[in-house]
Amino acid sequence: MADVLLTTVLPLALAFIMFALGLGLTLADFARVAARPAAVATGLAAQIVGIPVAAFLLLQVMPLAPALGLGVMILALCPGGVTSNMLTRLAGGSVALSITLTACASLLCALTVPPMVAWSARTFMGEAAPSVDVLGLGLAMFAITTAPALAGVALRRLAPAFAERAEPTAARIATGLFIVIILGAIGANWQVVVDVLPTLGPLLIALNVLLLGLGLGLGMAMGLGRRQSVAVAMELGIQNGTLGLAVGGMVAGGAAVLPAFALPSGGYGMTMYLVALPFALWARRWTAVERAAQVPA
């Protein structure tokens, strides 16, 4: 069951999730890159560079088995997803900035993730590292992430009325698929997850805390408002666990059970809410002043 989940169901579900993300985007979302260069540049730089560096340093302090360490790096290399947008809304952060950062990082991930996965494999596993076909992985990621998102953007552009009607339903289905995939992967490999979670869980929680704090601190240091800072924090703190599962499965080349490279992404689906939800509830109170004053987000 697990091999079918990883090789067939997961890529198709992820493609739909990315299509739903694109369906909710307009050209105005991308225009914010020019309108808010400091906020977007801060968020993207922190996401593409800051998260992997933070994960790497944390793994030096809280070392794991090499395969699990590679899995943590794979998770850290994945951009935020629809979950970060939803939690940003709950936290009272700038949803517009969150969506822009998610969109830009998701479109870039086919270029940024494969070479860093190959480097991480060599760094953590040495001679035991799996062979990572950077071009092949990039093309596969483009097919299941970037291309569906672009298709959603194109449909929104060509048939805006239809897209506006379809987007809420597509977003709900995408959220449901995210939950089903994570629960399915964990359920099909329950004993494996239970065996490693006591070791893996503390690191994943520490990574969440570190990245949320880093994002909030960077936003404030760059002079962004509270709502924009919260959006940057959520984009750093919430990774696309579904994509992490898919990449881990692709690196493993198909497996009868959830491969070690994918276990951190599976466990992350359980642990991230332990940190993200309390942070969102605190941030909602922290951003209340700006929201009441209707400060532009």
Coordinates of C-alpha atoms in Angstrom, one line a residue:
M1 CA 0.0 0.0 0.0
A2 CA 2.8 2.4 0.9
D3 CA 4.5 2.1 -2.4
V4 CA 1.3 2.9 -4.3
L5 CA 0.7 5.9 -2.0
L6 CA 4.2 7.3 -2.6
T7 CA 4.6 6.6 -6.3
T8 CA 1.0 7.2 -7.6
V9 CA -1.4 8.8 -5.2
L10 CA 1.0 11.3 -3.6
P11 CA 2.3 12.8 -6.9
L12 CA -1.3 13.2 -8.2
A13 CA -2.5 14.7 -5.0
L14 CA 0.4 17.1 -4.8
A15 CA -0.2 18.2 -8.4
F16 CA -3.8 19.0 -7.6
I17 CA -2.8 20.9 -4.4
M18 CA -0.4 23.0 -6.5
F19 CA -3.1 23.5 -9.2
A20 CA -5.4 24.7 -6.4
L21 CA -2.7 27.1 -5.2
G22 CA -2.3 28.5 -8.7
L23 CA -6.0 28.8 -9.2
G24 CA -6.2 31.2 -6.3
L25 CA -3.4 33.5 -7.7
T26 CA -3.8 36.5 -9.9
L27 CA -1.2 38.6 -11.6
A28 CA -1.6 41.1 -8.8
D29 CA -0.1 38.6 -6.4
F30 CA 3.1 38.5 -8.4
A31 CA 3.0 42.3 -8.9
R32 CA 3.6 42.6 -5.1
V33 CA 7.1 41.4 -5.8
A34 CA 7.8 44.9 -7.3
A35 CA 5.4 46.7 -4.9
R36 CA 6.9 45.2 -1.8
P37 CA 10.5 44.3 -2.7
A38 CA 11.9 44.4 0.9
A39 CA 9.2 42.1 2.3
V40 CA 9.3 39.6 -0.6
A41 CA 13.1 39.6 -0.8
T42 CA 13.4 39.0 2.9
G43 CA 10.9 36.2 2.9
L44 CA 12.4 34.4 -0.2
A45 CA 16.0 34.8 0.9
A46 CA 15.2 33.5 4.3
Q47 CA 13.2 30.6 2.9
I48 CA 15.7 29.5 0.2
V49 CA 18.9 30.0 2.2
G50 CA 17.9 30.6 5.9
I51 CA 15.8 27.5 6.5
P52 CA 18.4 25.0 5.1
V53 CA 21.2 26.7 7.1
A54 CA 19.1 26.6 10.3
A55 CA 18.2 23.0 9.8
F56 CA 21.8 22.1 9.1
L57 CA 23.1 23.8 12.2
L58 CA 20.3 22.3 14.3
L59 CA 21.4 18.8 13.1
Q60 CA 24.9 19.5 14.4
V61 CA 23.5 20.2 17.8
M62 CA 20.8 17.4 17.7
P63 CA 22.3 14.8 15.4
L64 CA 20.2 12.0 13.9
A65 CA 21.0 8.9 11.9
P66 CA 22.3 10.0 8.5
A67 CA 19.2 9.0 6.5
L68 CA 17.0 10.9 8.9
G69 CA 19.3 13.9 8.7
L70 CA 18.9 13.9 5.0
G71 CA 15.1 13.7 5.4
V72 CA 15.2 16.7 7.7
M73 CA 17.2 18.6 5.0
I74 CA 14.7 17.6 2.3
L75 CA 11.8 18.9 4.5
A76 CA 13.7 22.2 5.1
L77 CA 14.3 22.7 1.4
C78 CA 10.6 22.5 0.6
P79 CA 8.7 25.8 0.3
G80 CA 5.6 26.6 2.4
G81 CA 2.3 25.4 1.1
V82 CA -1.4 26.2 1.5
T83 CA -1.2 25.4 5.2
S84 CA 1.1 28.4 5.7
N85 CA -1.5 30.6 4.0
M86 CA -4.3 29.3 6.2
L87 CA -2.2 29.7 9.4
T88 CA -1.2 33.2 8.4
R89 CA -4.8 34.1 8.1
L90 CA -5.6 32.7 11.5
A91 CA -2.6 34.6 13.0
G92 CA -3.9 37.9 11.5
G93 CA -0.8 38.2 9.3
S94 CA -0.5 39.5 5.8
V95 CA -2.3 36.8 3.7
A96 CA -1.4 38.7 0.5
L97 CA 2.4 38.5 1.3
S98 CA 2.1 34.9 2.5
I99 CA 0.4 33.9 -0.8
T100 CA 3.0 35.8 -2.8
L101 CA 5.9 34.1 -1.0
T102 CA 4.3 30.7 -1.3
A103 CA 3.8 31.2 -5.0
C104 CA 7.3 32.5 -5.8
A105 CA 9.0 29.8 -3.7
S106 CA 6.8 27.0 -5.2
L107 CA 7.6 28.1 -8.7
L108 CA 11.3 28.2 -7.9
C109 CA 11.5 24.9 -6.0
A110 CA 12.1 22.8 -9.1
L111 CA 15.4 24.7 -9.5
T112 CA 16.4 25.1 -5.9
V113 CA 15.6 21.8 -4.3
P114 CA 17.3 19.1 -6.5
P115 CA 20.9 20.4 -6.3
M116 CA 20.5 21.0 -2.5
V117 CA 19.1 17.5 -2.0
A118 CA 22.1 16.1 -3.9
W119 CA 24.5 18.1 -1.7
S120 CA 22.6 17.1 1.5
A121 CA 22.8 13.4 0.5
R122 CA 26.6 13.5 0.0
T123 CA 27.1 15.6 3.2
F124 CA 25.0 13.4 5.5
M125 CA 25.4 9.9 4.0
G126 CA 28.8 10.0 2.3
E127 CA 29.5 6.9 0.3
A128 CA 26.1 5.4 1.4
A129 CA 24.2 8.3 -0.2
P130 CA 21.6 7.4 -2.8
S131 CA 22.3 8.5 -6.3
V132 CA 20.4 11.8 -6.9
D133 CA 19.6 12.6 -10.5
V134 CA 19.5 16.4 -10.2
L135 CA 18.0 16.9 -13.7
G136 CA 15.5 14.1 -13.3
L137 CA 14.4 15.2 -9.9
G138 CA 14.1 18.8 -11.1
L139 CA 11.9 17.7 -14.1
A140 CA 9.8 15.5 -11.8
M141 CA 9.3 18.4 -9.4
F142 CA 8.4 20.7 -12.2
A143 CA 5.8 18.2 -13.4
I144 CA 4.1 17.9 -10.0
T145 CA 4.6 21.4 -8.5
T146 CA 5.5 24.2 -10.9
A147 CA 3.5 23.1 -14.0
P148 CA 0.2 22.5 -12.1
A149 CA 0.6 25.9 -10.3
L150 CA 1.2 27.6 -13.6
A151 CA -1.8 25.8 -15.1
G152 CA -3.9 27.2 -12.2
V153 CA -2.6 30.7 -12.8
A154 CA -3.3 30.4 -16.5
L155 CA -6.9 29.2 -15.9
R156 CA -7.5 32.1 -13.5
R157 CA -6.2 34.5 -16.2
L158 CA -8.2 33.0 -19.1
A159 CA -11.5 32.2 -17.2
P160 CA -11.5 34.4 -14.1
A161 CA -15.2 33.9 -13.4
F162 CA -15.0 30.1 -13.5
A163 CA -11.8 30.2 -11.5
E164 CA -13.3 32.4 -8.8
R165 CA -16.2 30.0 -8.4
A166 CA -14.0 26.9 -8.4
E167 CA -11.2 28.1 -6.2
P168 CA -12.9 27.8 -2.8
T169 CA -13.9 24.2 -3.5
A170 CA -10.5 23.4 -5.0
A171 CA -8.8 24.9 -1.9
R172 CA -11.0 22.8 0.4
I173 CA -10.2 19.6 -1.6
A174 CA -6.5 20.5 -1.5
T175 CA -6.5 20.9 2.3
G176 CA -8.4 17.6 2.6
L177 CA -5.9 15.9 0.3
F178 CA -3.0 17.2 2.4
I179 CA -4.5 15.8 5.6
V180 CA -5.4 12.5 3.9
I181 CA -1.9 12.0 2.4
I182 CA -0.1 12.8 5.7
L183 CA -2.4 10.5 7.7
G184 CA -2.3 7.8 5.0
A185 CA 1.5 7.8 5.0
I186 CA 1.7 7.7 8.8
G187 CA -1.1 5.0 9.1
A188 CA 0.5 2.8 6.5
N189 CA 3.8 3.0 8.3
W190 CA 2.6 3.5 11.9
Q191 CA 5.2 1.3 13.6
V192 CA 8.1 2.8 11.7
V193 CA 6.9 6.4 12.6
V194 CA 6.3 5.4 16.3
D195 CA 9.8 3.9 16.5
V196 CA 11.6 7.1 15.3
L197 CA 9.2 9.8 16.6
P198 CA 10.8 10.0 20.1
T199 CA 14.1 10.8 18.5
L200 CA 12.8 12.9 15.6
G201 CA 9.9 14.7 17.3
P202 CA 12.1 17.0 19.6
L203 CA 14.2 18.1 16.6
L204 CA 11.1 18.9 14.4
I205 CA 9.6 20.9 17.2
A206 CA 12.8 22.7 17.9
L207 CA 13.1 23.5 14.1
N208 CA 9.6 24.9 14.1
V209 CA 10.3 27.2 17.1
L210 CA 13.6 28.3 15.6
L211 CA 12.2 29.1 12.2
L212 CA 9.1 30.9 13.5
G213 CA 11.4 33.0 15.7
L214 CA 13.9 33.6 12.9
G215 CA 11.1 34.8 10.5
L216 CA 9.6 37.1 13.1
G217 CA 12.9 38.6 14.0
L218 CA 14.0 39.1 10.4
G219 CA 10.7 40.8 9.6
M220 CA 11.0 43.2 12.5
A221 CA 14.7 43.8 11.8
M222 CA 13.9 44.7 8.2
G223 CA 11.3 47.3 9.4
L224 CA 8.3 45.3 8.2
G225 CA 5.0 45.7 10.1
R226 CA 3.7 43.1 12.5
R227 CA 1.4 41.6 10.0
Q228 CA 4.1 41.2 7.3
S229 CA 6.5 39.9 9.9
V230 CA 4.0 37.2 11.0
A231 CA 3.6 36.2 7.3
V232 CA 7.4 35.8 6.9
A233 CA 7.5 33.8 10.1
M234 CA 4.8 31.4 8.9
E235 CA 6.4 31.0 5.5
L236 CA 9.7 30.0 7.3
G237 CA 8.1 27.9 10.0
I238 CA 5.6 25.9 7.9
Q239 CA 7.0 23.6 5.3
N240 CA 5.2 21.7 2.5
G241 CA 5.3 18.2 4.2
T242 CA 3.4 16.7 1.2
L243 CA 6.2 17.8 -1.1
G244 CA 8.8 16.5 1.4
L245 CA 7.1 13.1 1.3
A246 CA 7.2 13.1 -2.5
V247 CA 10.8 14.1 -2.8
G248 CA 11.8 11.6 -0.1
G249 CA 10.0 8.9 -2.1
M250 CA 11.7 9.9 -5.3
V251 CA 15.1 9.9 -3.7
A252 CA 14.5 6.4 -2.4
G253 CA 13.4 5.3 -5.8
G254 CA 10.2 3.7 -4.6
A255 CA 9.9 1.6 -1.4
A256 CA 7.5 -0.8 0.2
V257 CA 7.5 1.2 3.4
L258 CA 7.9 4.9 4.0
P259 CA 11.7 5.5 3.4
A260 CA 13.8 7.1 6.1
F261 CA 14.3 10.1 3.8
A262 CA 10.5 10.8 4.0
L263 CA 10.0 10.1 7.7
P264 CA 10.7 13.6 8.9
S265 CA 8.1 15.0 6.5
G266 CA 5.6 12.4 7.7
G267 CA 6.3 13.2 11.4
Y268 CA 6.3 16.9 10.7
G269 CA 2.6 16.6 9.7
M270 CA 2.0 15.6 13.3
T271 CA 4.3 17.9 15.2
M272 CA 4.0 21.3 13.4
Y273 CA 0.6 22.1 14.8
L274 CA 1.9 21.7 18.3
V275 CA 4.0 24.8 17.7
A276 CA 2.2 26.6 14.9
L277 CA -1.2 26.8 16.4
P278 CA -0.1 28.4 19.7
F279 CA 2.1 30.8 17.8
A280 CA -0.8 31.7 15.5
L281 CA -3.1 32.4 18.5
W282 CA -0.4 34.6 20.1
A283 CA 0.3 36.4 16.9
R284 CA -3.4 37.1 16.4
R285 CA -3.4 39.2 19.6
W286 CA 0.0 40.8 18.6
T287 CA -1.3 41.9 15.2
A288 CA -4.6 43.1 16.5
V289 CA -3.4 46.8 16.8
E290 CA -2.5 46.9 13.1
R291 CA -5.6 45.1 12.0
A292 CA -7.8 47.5 14.0
A293 CA -6.0 50.5 12.5
Q294 CA -6.3 48.9 9.1
V295 CA -2.6 49.2 8.4
P296 CA -2.0 48.0 4.8
A297 CA -0.8 44.4 4.8

